[in-house]
CSV table of C-alpha atoms in Angstrom, one decimal:
chain,number,residue,atom,x,y,z
L,1,LEU,CA,-37.5,25.2,-13.7
L,2,PHE,CA,-40.3,27.8,-13.1
L,3,SER,CA,-41.6,31.1,-14.3
L,4,VAL,CA,-40.1,33.3,-11.6
L,5,LEU,CA,-40.5,36.7,-9.9
L,6,PHE,CA,-37.7,38.8,-11.4
L,7,LEU,CA,-36.1,41.6,-9.4
L,8,ILE,CA,-32.9,43.5,-8.7
L,9,ILE,CA,-31.2,42.5,-5.4
L,10,PHE,CA,-31.1,46.0,-3.9
L,11,PRO,CA,-34.9,46.5,-3.6
L,12,VAL,CA,-35.3,43.1,-1.7
L,13,ARG,CA,-35.0,44.7,1.7
L,14,ASN,CA,-37.5,47.4,0.7
L,15,ARG,CA,-39.9,44.8,-0.6
L,16,LEU,CA,-39.6,42.9,2.8
L,17,ARG,CA,-40.5,46.2,4.7
L,18,GLU,CA,-43.6,46.5,2.5
L,19,ILE,CA,-44.7,42.9,3.2
L,20,VAL,CA,-44.5,43.3,7.0
L,21,GLY,CA,-45.2,47.0,7.3
L,22,ALA,CA,-41.9,47.9,8.8
L,23,SER,CA,-40.8,51.5,9.4
L,24,THR,CA,-37.9,52.9,7.4
L,25,ASN,CA,-37.2,55.3,10.2
L,26,TRP,CA,-35.7,54.1,13.5
L,27,LYS,CA,-37.6,56.8,15.4
L,28,ASP,CA,-40.9,55.3,14.3
L,29,HIS,CA,-40.1,51.7,15.1
L,30,GLN,CA,-42.1,51.5,18.4
L,31,GLN,CA,-45.2,52.6,16.6
L,32,ALA,CA,-44.6,50.1,13.8
L,33,LEU,CA,-44.2,47.2,16.3
L,34,ALA,CA,-47.4,48.2,18.0
L,35,GLU,CA,-49.3,48.2,14.7
L,36,ARG,CA,-47.9,44.7,13.8
L,37,ALA,CA,-49.2,43.3,17.1
L,38,SER,CA,-52.7,43.8,15.8
L,39,LEU,CA,-52.0,41.4,12.9
L,40,SER,CA,-52.2,38.4,15.2
L,41,GLN,CA,-55.9,38.1,14.4
L,42,ASN,CA,-54.9,37.1,10.8
L,43,LEU,CA,-52.8,34.1,11.9
L,44,ALA,CA,-54.1,30.6,11.1
L,45,LYS,CA,-55.1,28.4,14.1
L,46,SER,CA,-53.9,25.3,12.3
L,47,GLN,CA,-52.0,24.5,9.1
L,48,ASP,CA,-55.2,22.9,7.7
L,49,GLU,CA,-56.7,26.4,7.4
L,50,LEU,CA,-54.0,27.5,4.9
L,51,PRO,CA,-54.1,26.7,1.2
L,52,ALA,CA,-51.2,24.6,-0.2
L,53,LYS,CA,-48.6,26.4,-2.3
L,54,THR,CA,-46.4,25.1,-5.0
L,55,MET,CA,-42.7,25.5,-5.5
L,56,LYS,CA,-43.6,27.9,-8.4
L,57,ASP,CA,-45.3,30.2,-6.0
L,58,SER,CA,-42.0,31.0,-4.2
L,59,ALA,CA,-39.6,30.9,-7.2
L,60,ILE,CA,-37.5,34.1,-7.4
L,61,GLU,CA,-34.8,35.3,-9.7
L,62,ALA,CA,-32.7,38.3,-8.5
L,63,HIS,CA,-29.9,40.1,-10.2
L,64,LEU,CA,-26.9,42.0,-8.8
L,65,PRO,CA,-25.8,44.1,-11.8
L,66,LEU,CA,-22.1,44.6,-10.9
L,67,GLY,CA,-21.2,44.6,-14.6
L,68,THR,CA,-23.9,46.8,-16.0
L,69,GLN,CA,-24.0,49.2,-13.1
L,70,PRO,CA,-20.4,50.1,-12.0
L,71,ALA,CA,-21.6,52.4,-9.2
L,72,LEU,CA,-22.7,49.3,-7.2
L,73,ARG,CA,-19.2,47.8,-7.2
L,74,GLU,CA,-17.8,49.9,-4.4
L,75,LYS,CA,-20.0,48.2,-1.8
L,76,TYR,CA,-18.9,44.7,-2.9
L,77,LEU,CA,-15.3,45.2,-3.9
L,78,ASN,CA,-12.5,43.9,-1.7
L,79,TYR,CA,-8.8,44.9,-1.8
L,80,HIS,CA,-7.9,41.7,-3.8
L,81,ASN,CA,-10.1,43.1,-6.6
L,82,SER,CA,-12.7,40.4,-6.0
L,83,VAL,CA,-16.2,40.4,-4.3
L,84,ARG,CA,-16.6,40.6,-0.6
L,85,PHE,CA,-18.2,37.3,0.3
L,86,GLY,CA,-19.7,38.8,3.5
L,87,ARG,CA,-21.9,41.0,1.3
L,88,ILE,CA,-23.1,37.9,-0.6
L,89,LEU,CA,-24.1,36.4,2.7
L,90,GLU,CA,-26.2,39.4,3.4
L,91,ASP,CA,-27.9,39.2,0.1
L,92,LEU,CA,-28.6,35.4,0.5
L,93,ASP,CA,-30.2,36.0,3.9
L,94,SER,CA,-32.5,38.7,2.6
L,95,LEU,CA,-33.4,36.6,-0.4
L,96,ALA,CA,-34.2,33.5,1.7
L,97,VAL,CA,-36.6,35.6,3.8
L,98,LEU,CA,-38.3,36.9,0.6
L,99,ILE,CA,-38.6,33.4,-0.8
L,100,CYS,CA,-40.4,32.3,2.3
L,101,TYR,CA,-42.7,35.3,2.3
L,102,SER,CA,-43.6,34.5,-1.3
L,103,HIS,CA,-44.6,31.0,-0.2
L,104,THR,CA,-46.8,32.3,2.6
L,105,TRP,CA,-48.2,35.4,0.9
L,106,ASN,CA,-51.9,36.0,1.2
L,107,LYS,CA,-53.0,38.5,-1.5
L,108,GLU,CA,-56.1,39.3,0.5
L,109,LEU,CA,-54.0,40.8,3.3
L,110,LYS,CA,-52.2,44.1,2.9
L,111,ARG,CA,-49.4,43.0,5.3
L,112,SER,CA,-48.2,39.6,6.4
L,113,PRO,CA,-48.9,38.6,10.0
L,114,LEU,CA,-45.9,36.3,10.0
L,115,SER,CA,-42.4,37.2,11.3
L,116,ILE,CA,-40.1,34.9,9.2
L,117,VAL,CA,-36.6,34.7,10.6
L,118,THR,CA,-33.5,32.7,9.8
L,119,ALA,CA,-33.1,29.6,12.1
L,120,LEU,CA,-29.9,28.3,10.5
L,121,VAL,CA,-27.8,28.1,7.4
L,122,ASP,CA,-27.6,24.4,6.7
L,123,LYS,CA,-25.0,24.6,4.0
L,124,ILE,CA,-23.3,26.9,1.5
L,125,ASP,CA,-21.1,25.0,-1.0
L,126,MET,CA,-18.8,27.0,-3.2
L,127,ARG,CA,-18.6,25.8,-6.9
L,128,LYS,CA,-16.1,28.4,-8.0
L,129,ASN,CA,-13.1,30.1,-6.3
L,130,ILE,CA,-13.3,33.5,-8.1
L,131,ILE,CA,-16.2,36.0,-8.0
L,132,TYR,CA,-15.5,38.8,-10.5
L,133,PRO,CA,-16.3,42.3,-9.3
L,134,ASP,CA,-17.3,43.6,-12.7
L,135,CYS,CA,-19.7,40.8,-13.9
L,136,ASP,CA,-23.4,40.5,-13.3
L,137,ILE,CA,-24.5,38.0,-10.7
L,138,LYS,CA,-27.8,36.1,-10.7
L,139,PHE,CA,-29.6,34.5,-7.8
L,140,THR,CA,-32.4,32.0,-8.2
L,141,GLY,CA,-34.2,30.1,-5.4
L,142,HIS,CA,-37.5,28.6,-4.1
L,143,VAL,CA,-39.0,26.8,-1.2
L,144,THR,CA,-37.9,23.1,-1.2
L,145,TRP,CA,-39.4,21.7,2.0
L,146,VAL,CA,-41.9,22.8,4.7
L,147,GLY,CA,-42.9,21.6,8.1
L,148,LYS,CA,-45.7,23.1,10.2
L,149,THR,CA,-43.8,26.2,11.2
L,150,SER,CA,-40.4,25.9,9.4
L,151,ILE,CA,-39.3,26.3,5.8
L,152,GLU,CA,-36.3,25.2,3.8
L,153,ALA,CA,-35.2,27.5,1.0
L,154,LYS,CA,-32.5,26.6,-1.6
L,155,MET,CA,-30.7,29.2,-3.6
L,156,HIS,CA,-28.3,29.1,-6.5
L,157,MET,CA,-25.8,31.8,-7.5
L,158,SER,CA,-24.2,32.2,-10.9
L,159,GLN,CA,-22.1,34.8,-12.6
L,160,TYR,CA,-22.1,36.1,-16.2
L,161,HIS,CA,-18.5,35.8,-17.6
L,162,ASP,CA,-17.1,35.1,-21.0
L,163,GLY,CA,-20.6,35.1,-22.6
L,164,ALA,CA,-22.3,32.6,-20.2
L,165,TYR,CA,-23.5,32.1,-16.7
L,166,THR,CA,-21.3,29.8,-14.6
L,167,ASP,CA,-22.1,28.2,-11.2
L,168,VAL,CA,-20.7,30.0,-8.1
L,169,LEU,CA,-22.5,28.5,-5.1
L,170,ASP,CA,-25.5,26.6,-3.7
L,171,ALA,CA,-27.1,27.6,-0.4
L,172,THR,CA,-29.6,25.9,1.9
L,173,PHE,CA,-31.3,28.1,4.5
L,174,VAL,CA,-33.9,27.0,7.1
L,175,MET,CA,-36.4,29.7,8.3
L,176,VAL,CA,-39.0,29.7,11.0
L,177,ALA,CA,-42.4,31.5,11.1
L,178,ARG,CA,-43.3,33.4,14.2
L,179,ASP,CA,-46.3,35.6,15.3
L,180,PRO,CA,-46.2,39.3,14.5
L,181,GLU,CA,-44.4,40.1,17.8
L,182,ASN,CA,-41.9,37.2,17.2
L,183,LYS,CA,-42.9,35.5,20.5
L,184,ARG,CA,-44.3,32.2,19.4
L,185,ALA,CA,-44.4,29.8,16.4
L,186,ALA,CA,-46.9,30.4,13.6
L,187,PHE,CA,-48.3,28.0,11.0
L,188,ILE,CA,-47.3,28.2,7.4
L,189,ASN,CA,-48.8,27.0,4.1
L,190,PRO,CA,-48.2,23.3,3.3
L,191,LEU,CA,-46.3,22.5,0.1
L,192,LYS,CA,-48.0,20.9,-2.9
L,193,LEU,CA,-45.7,18.7,-5.0
L,194,GLU,CA,-46.5,18.6,-8.7
L,195,SER,CA,-43.9,16.3,-10.3
L,196,PRO,CA,-41.5,13.4,-9.4
L,197,GLU,CA,-38.7,16.0,-9.6
L,198,GLU,CA,-40.3,18.1,-6.9
L,199,GLU,CA,-41.0,15.0,-4.8
L,200,ALA,CA,-37.3,14.2,-4.9
L,201,ILE,CA,-36.4,17.8,-3.9
L,202,PHE,CA,-38.8,17.6,-1.0
L,203,GLN,CA,-37.4,14.2,0.1
L,204,GLN,CA,-34.0,15.7,0.2
L,205,GLY,CA,-35.3,18.3,2.6
L,206,GLU,CA,-36.6,15.5,4.8
L,207,ILE,CA,-33.1,13.9,4.7
L,208,ASN,CA,-31.5,17.2,5.6
L,209,LYS,CA,-33.9,17.5,8.6
L,210,MET,CA,-33.0,14.0,9.8
L,211,ARG,CA,-29.3,14.7,9.4
L,212,ARG,CA,-29.6,17.8,11.5
L,213,VAL,CA,-31.4,15.9,14.2
L,214,GLU,CA,-28.7,13.1,14.2
L,215,LEU,CA,-25.9,15.7,14.4
L,216,SER,CA,-27.6,17.5,17.3
L,217,THR,CA,-28.1,14.2,19.2
L,218,ALA,CA,-24.4,13.2,18.7
L,219,SER,CA,-23.1,16.7,19.7
L,220,LEU,CA,-20.0,16.6,21.8
L,221,LEU,CA,-21.8,19.0,24.2
L,222,LYS,CA,-24.2,16.1,24.9
L,223,VAL,CA,-22.4,12.8,24.5
L,224,ALA,CA,-18.9,11.4,24.7
L,225,PRO,CA,-16.7,11.1,21.6
L,226,THR,CA,-16.7,7.8,19.7
L,227,ALA,CA,-14.0,5.2,20.4
L,228,GLU,CA,-12.2,6.3,17.2
L,229,GLU,CA,-12.3,9.9,18.2
L,230,ARG,CA,-11.0,9.1,21.7
L,231,THR,CA,-8.1,7.2,20.2
L,232,LEU,CA,-7.3,10.2,18.0
L,233,VAL,CA,-7.3,12.6,21.0
L,234,HIS,CA,-5.0,10.3,22.9
L,235,SER,CA,-2.7,10.0,19.9
L,236,LEU,CA,-2.5,13.8,19.7
L,237,PHE,CA,-1.7,13.9,23.4
L,238,LEU,CA,1.0,11.3,23.2
L,239,ASN,CA,2.5,13.1,20.2
L,240,THR,CA,3.1,16.2,22.4
L,241,LEU,CA,4.6,14.6,25.5
L,242,ASP,CA,8.2,15.5,26.3
L,243,THR,CA,10.0,12.2,26.1
L,244,ARG,CA,12.8,13.5,28.3
L,245,THR,CA,10.6,13.5,31.3
L,246,VAL,CA,8.2,11.0,32.8
L,247,SER,CA,5.4,13.5,33.2
L,248,PHE,CA,1.9,14.1,31.9
L,249,ARG,CA,2.4,17.9,32.3
L,250,SER,CA,5.5,18.4,30.1
L,251,ARG,CA,4.2,19.1,26.6
L,252,VAL,CA,6.2,19.8,23.5
L,253,LEU,CA,4.9,21.3,20.3
L,254,PRO,CA,5.6,19.0,17.3
L,255,PRO,CA,7.4,20.4,14.3
L,256,ASN,CA,5.3,22.4,11.8
L,257,SER,CA,2.5,22.8,14.3
L,258,MET,CA,0.7,25.5,16.3
L,259,TRP,CA,-1.1,25.3,19.7
L,260,MET,CA,-4.8,25.9,19.3
L,261,GLU,CA,-4.4,28.6,22.0
L,262,ASP,CA,-2.3,30.6,19.6
L,263,ALA,CA,-4.7,30.4,16.6
L,264,LYS,CA,-7.5,32.7,17.9
L,265,MET,CA,-8.8,36.1,16.9
L,266,LYS,CA,-11.5,38.3,18.6
L,267,GLY,CA,-13.7,41.2,17.6
L,268,LEU,CA,-16.4,43.5,19.0
L,269,GLU,CA,-19.3,45.2,17.4
L,270,ILE,CA,-21.6,47.8,18.8
L,271,CYS,CA,-25.0,47.0,17.2
L,272,HIS,CA,-26.4,50.2,15.8
L,273,PRO,CA,-29.9,50.8,14.3
L,274,GLN,CA,-28.4,51.0,10.8
L,275,GLU,CA,-27.9,47.2,10.9
L,276,ARG,CA,-31.5,46.4,12.0
L,277,ASN,CA,-33.7,43.9,10.1
L,278,ILE,CA,-37.4,44.5,9.3
L,279,PHE,CA,-38.3,43.4,12.9
L,280,ASN,CA,-35.9,45.9,14.5
L,281,ARG,CA,-33.4,43.3,15.6
L,282,ILE,CA,-29.9,43.0,14.2
L,283,PHE,CA,-30.0,41.7,10.6
L,284,GLY,CA,-28.8,38.1,10.4
L,285,GLY,CA,-26.9,38.8,7.2
L,286,PHE,CA,-24.8,41.4,9.1
L,287,LEU,CA,-23.9,38.9,11.8
L,288,MET,CA,-22.9,36.4,9.1
L,289,ARG,CA,-20.8,39.0,7.3
L,290,LYS,CA,-19.0,40.0,10.5
L,291,ALA,CA,-18.4,36.4,11.5
L,292,TYR,CA,-17.1,35.5,8.1
L,293,GLU,CA,-14.7,38.4,7.9
L,294,LEU,CA,-13.3,37.6,11.3
L,295,GLY,CA,-13.0,33.9,10.4
L,296,TRP,CA,-11.3,34.7,7.1
L,297,ALA,CA,-8.8,37.1,8.9
L,298,ASN,CA,-8.1,34.3,11.5
L,299,ALA,CA,-7.4,31.8,8.7
L,300,CYS,CA,-5.3,34.3,6.8
L,301,ALA,CA,-3.1,35.1,9.9
L,302,PHE,CA,-2.8,31.4,10.7
L,303,ALA,CA,-1.8,30.3,7.2
L,304,GLY,CA,0.3,33.4,6.4
L,305,GLY,CA,-1.5,33.6,3.1
L,306,ARG,CA,-4.9,34.5,1.5
L,307,PRO,CA,-7.5,31.7,2.1
L,308,THR,CA,-10.3,30.7,-0.3
L,309,LEU,CA,-13.7,29.8,1.1
L,310,VAL,CA,-14.7,26.2,0.4
L,311,ALA,CA,-18.0,26.0,2.4
L,312,VAL,CA,-20.1,27.5,5.1
L,313,ASP,CA,-21.7,24.9,7.4
L,314,ASP,CA,-24.3,24.7,10.1
L,315,ILE,CA,-24.7,28.4,11.2
L,316,VAL,CA,-27.2,28.3,14.0
L,317,PHE,CA,-29.1,31.4,15.1
L,318,ARG,CA,-29.8,30.7,18.8
L,319,LYS,CA,-31.0,34.1,20.0
L,320,PRO,CA,-31.9,37.4,18.3
L,321,VAL,CA,-29.4,40.3,18.8
L,322,GLU,CA,-31.1,43.5,20.0
L,323,ILE,CA,-30.2,47.0,18.9
L,324,GLY,CA,-27.6,48.5,21.2
L,325,SER,CA,-26.0,45.2,22.1
L,326,LEU,CA,-22.3,44.7,22.6
L,327,LEU,CA,-21.6,41.7,20.3
L,328,LEU,CA,-18.4,39.8,21.1
L,329,LEU,CA,-17.0,37.6,18.3
L,330,SER,CA,-14.4,34.8,18.9
L,331,SER,CA,-12.8,33.0,16.1
L,332,GLN,CA,-10.8,29.8,16.5
L,333,VAL,CA,-8.9,27.6,14.1
L,334,CYS,CA,-10.0,24.2,15.4
L,335,TYR,CA,-8.9,21.7,12.7
L,336,THR,CA,-6.5,21.4,9.8
L,337,GLU,CA,-6.0,18.8,7.2
L,338,GLY,CA,-3.7,19.1,4.2
L,339,ILE,CA,-4.3,22.5,2.8
L,340,HIS,CA,-7.7,23.0,4.5
L,341,ILE,CA,-8.5,25.1,7.6
L,342,GLN,CA,-11.6,24.7,9.7
L,343,VAL,CA,-12.6,27.8,11.6
L,344,ARG,CA,-15.3,28.2,14.3
L,345,VAL,CA,-16.7,31.6,15.1
L,346,HIS,CA,-18.7,32.0,18.3
L,347,THR,CA,-20.7,35.1,19.0
L,348,GLU,CA,-22.3,36.3,22.2
L,349,VAL,CA,-24.0,39.3,23.6
L,350,LEU,CA,-22.6,41.0,26.7
L,351,ASP,CA,-25.0,42.8,29.0
L,352,PRO,CA,-22.8,45.6,30.4
L,353,LEU,CA,-25.1,46.1,33.4
L,354,THR,CA,-25.3,42.4,34.6
L,355,ARG,CA,-22.0,41.3,32.9
L,356,GLN,CA,-23.8,38.3,31.6
L,357,HIS,CA,-22.8,36.6,28.4
L,358,ASN,CA,-25.4,34.9,26.2
L,359,THR,CA,-24.5,32.9,23.1
L,360,THR,CA,-26.3,34.1,19.9
L,361,ASN,CA,-24.6,32.3,17.0
L,362,VAL,CA,-22.1,29.6,16.1
L,363,PHE,CA,-20.5,29.7,12.6
L,364,HIS,CA,-18.4,27.1,10.8
L,365,PHE,CA,-16.2,27.9,7.8
L,366,THR,CA,-14.0,25.7,5.7
L,367,PHE,CA,-11.1,27.5,3.9
L,368,ARG,CA,-8.3,26.3,1.6
L,369,VAL,CA,-4.9,27.8,1.0
L,370,GLU,CA,-2.4,27.0,-1.7
L,371,LYS,CA,0.6,26.4,0.6
L,372,ASP,CA,1.7,24.3,3.4
L,373,ILE,CA,0.1,25.2,6.7
L,374,PRO,CA,0.9,24.2,10.3
L,375,ALA,CA,-1.1,21.5,12.0
L,376,ILE,CA,-3.3,22.7,14.8
L,377,VAL,CA,-2.7,21.0,18.2
L,378,PRO,CA,-5.1,21.0,21.2
L,379,GLN,CA,-3.8,21.0,24.7
L,380,SER,CA,-6.8,20.9,27.0
L,381,TYR,CA,-9.8,18.5,27.0
L,382,GLY,CA,-12.0,21.4,25.9
L,383,GLU,CA,-9.7,22.2,23.0
L,384,SER,CA,-9.7,18.5,22.0
L,385,MET,CA,-13.5,18.6,21.8
L,386,LEU,CA,-13.3,21.7,19.5
L,387,TYR,CA,-10.8,19.8,17.4
L,388,LEU,CA,-13.1,16.8,17.0
L,389,ASP,CA,-16.1,19.1,16.3
L,390,GLY,CA,-14.1,20.8,13.6
L,391,LYS,CA,-13.1,17.5,12.1
L,392,ARG,CA,-16.7,16.4,12.0
L,393,HIS,CA,-17.7,19.6,10.1
L,394,PHE,CA,-14.7,19.2,7.8
L,395,ASP,CA,-15.5,15.6,7.0
L,396,GLU,CA,-19.2,16.5,6.4
L,397,THR,CA,-18.1,19.2,4.0
L,398,MET,CA,-15.8,16.9,2.1
L,399,ARG,CA,-18.6,14.3,1.8
L,400,SER,CA,-21.1,16.8,0.5
L,401,GLN,CA,-18.7,18.0,-2.1
L,402,GLY,CA,-18.1,14.5,-3.4
């Protein structure tokens, strides 16, 4: 589509450090933060002050040379002789940030005054089940929609195999621009559309935004389930009653089923400086990798076989994770249908001094296994809401994949 900035994936993080003036040494991070605070004077007071940018301005092509540079494979290889998808999530997150900085870049400034961070991963749809560990990977992407302070970036990943590049995945990230100290929103360059094709791409971004608003408004944390969903929950309840007793308390697990309570998995991460981003918080890609790996393990243990990722859906970054945090990860199989497993991973930070828990992220993963799996069955009302939420995410994934 465009002439693009060409780079190798590994220098992306270094390029981001150059753009914002981040320190490469943890011991210097306080000084680097103080220096960034002075960049506030370069922020625009309104979007009208900023020149419009085109989709070409943010277009990037990045390569992961797993085939031509065998030394890189060790970091990406899993024990199934495939590629660790958690590592791909890290690369996508870094690339999305660089795409957005390319859109907002002011060549007259040595460093960008903006702090661009991941707000959510709208969707990652898998187009291929196998990612080869010894074949080169290509990422392409550009900005597809902008608001006043938020940016949508779409990326495409393909892999060179048997003499040609084949599609692997499509990803949509939404980023937000903040001031140099990451305390308040900051304005970004508007987007100039140059063709009917670009207008259609931008309109899809508007549709994505409206869909997110509608899903948030209809959240089961805010409103009651629909009549159809209430009927489904009651049917699940009736299906587990013990017919030998006249009691609402006696519950029996149906054949080939598993209680939701028994389909959980938990993890803990101590957040070390090594995993920091360019703003000295925990790197969002690291959080995604850890959540994915826990969710995959949960699905694997539940199904009794190796699951394949179908989609990543609606990852919301609610709060930044600070260096030194105790990060608790909780994975739950919340819905099953046919050979598909819907997994929800909830992450929260524990303050060991106050013992307070604060939610930082919620992740949704859809997996597939090539064997019969038990049906997941909720017992409590809260579990029933998790079940319905999982069904909503699964249905949305199936619709988006045709």
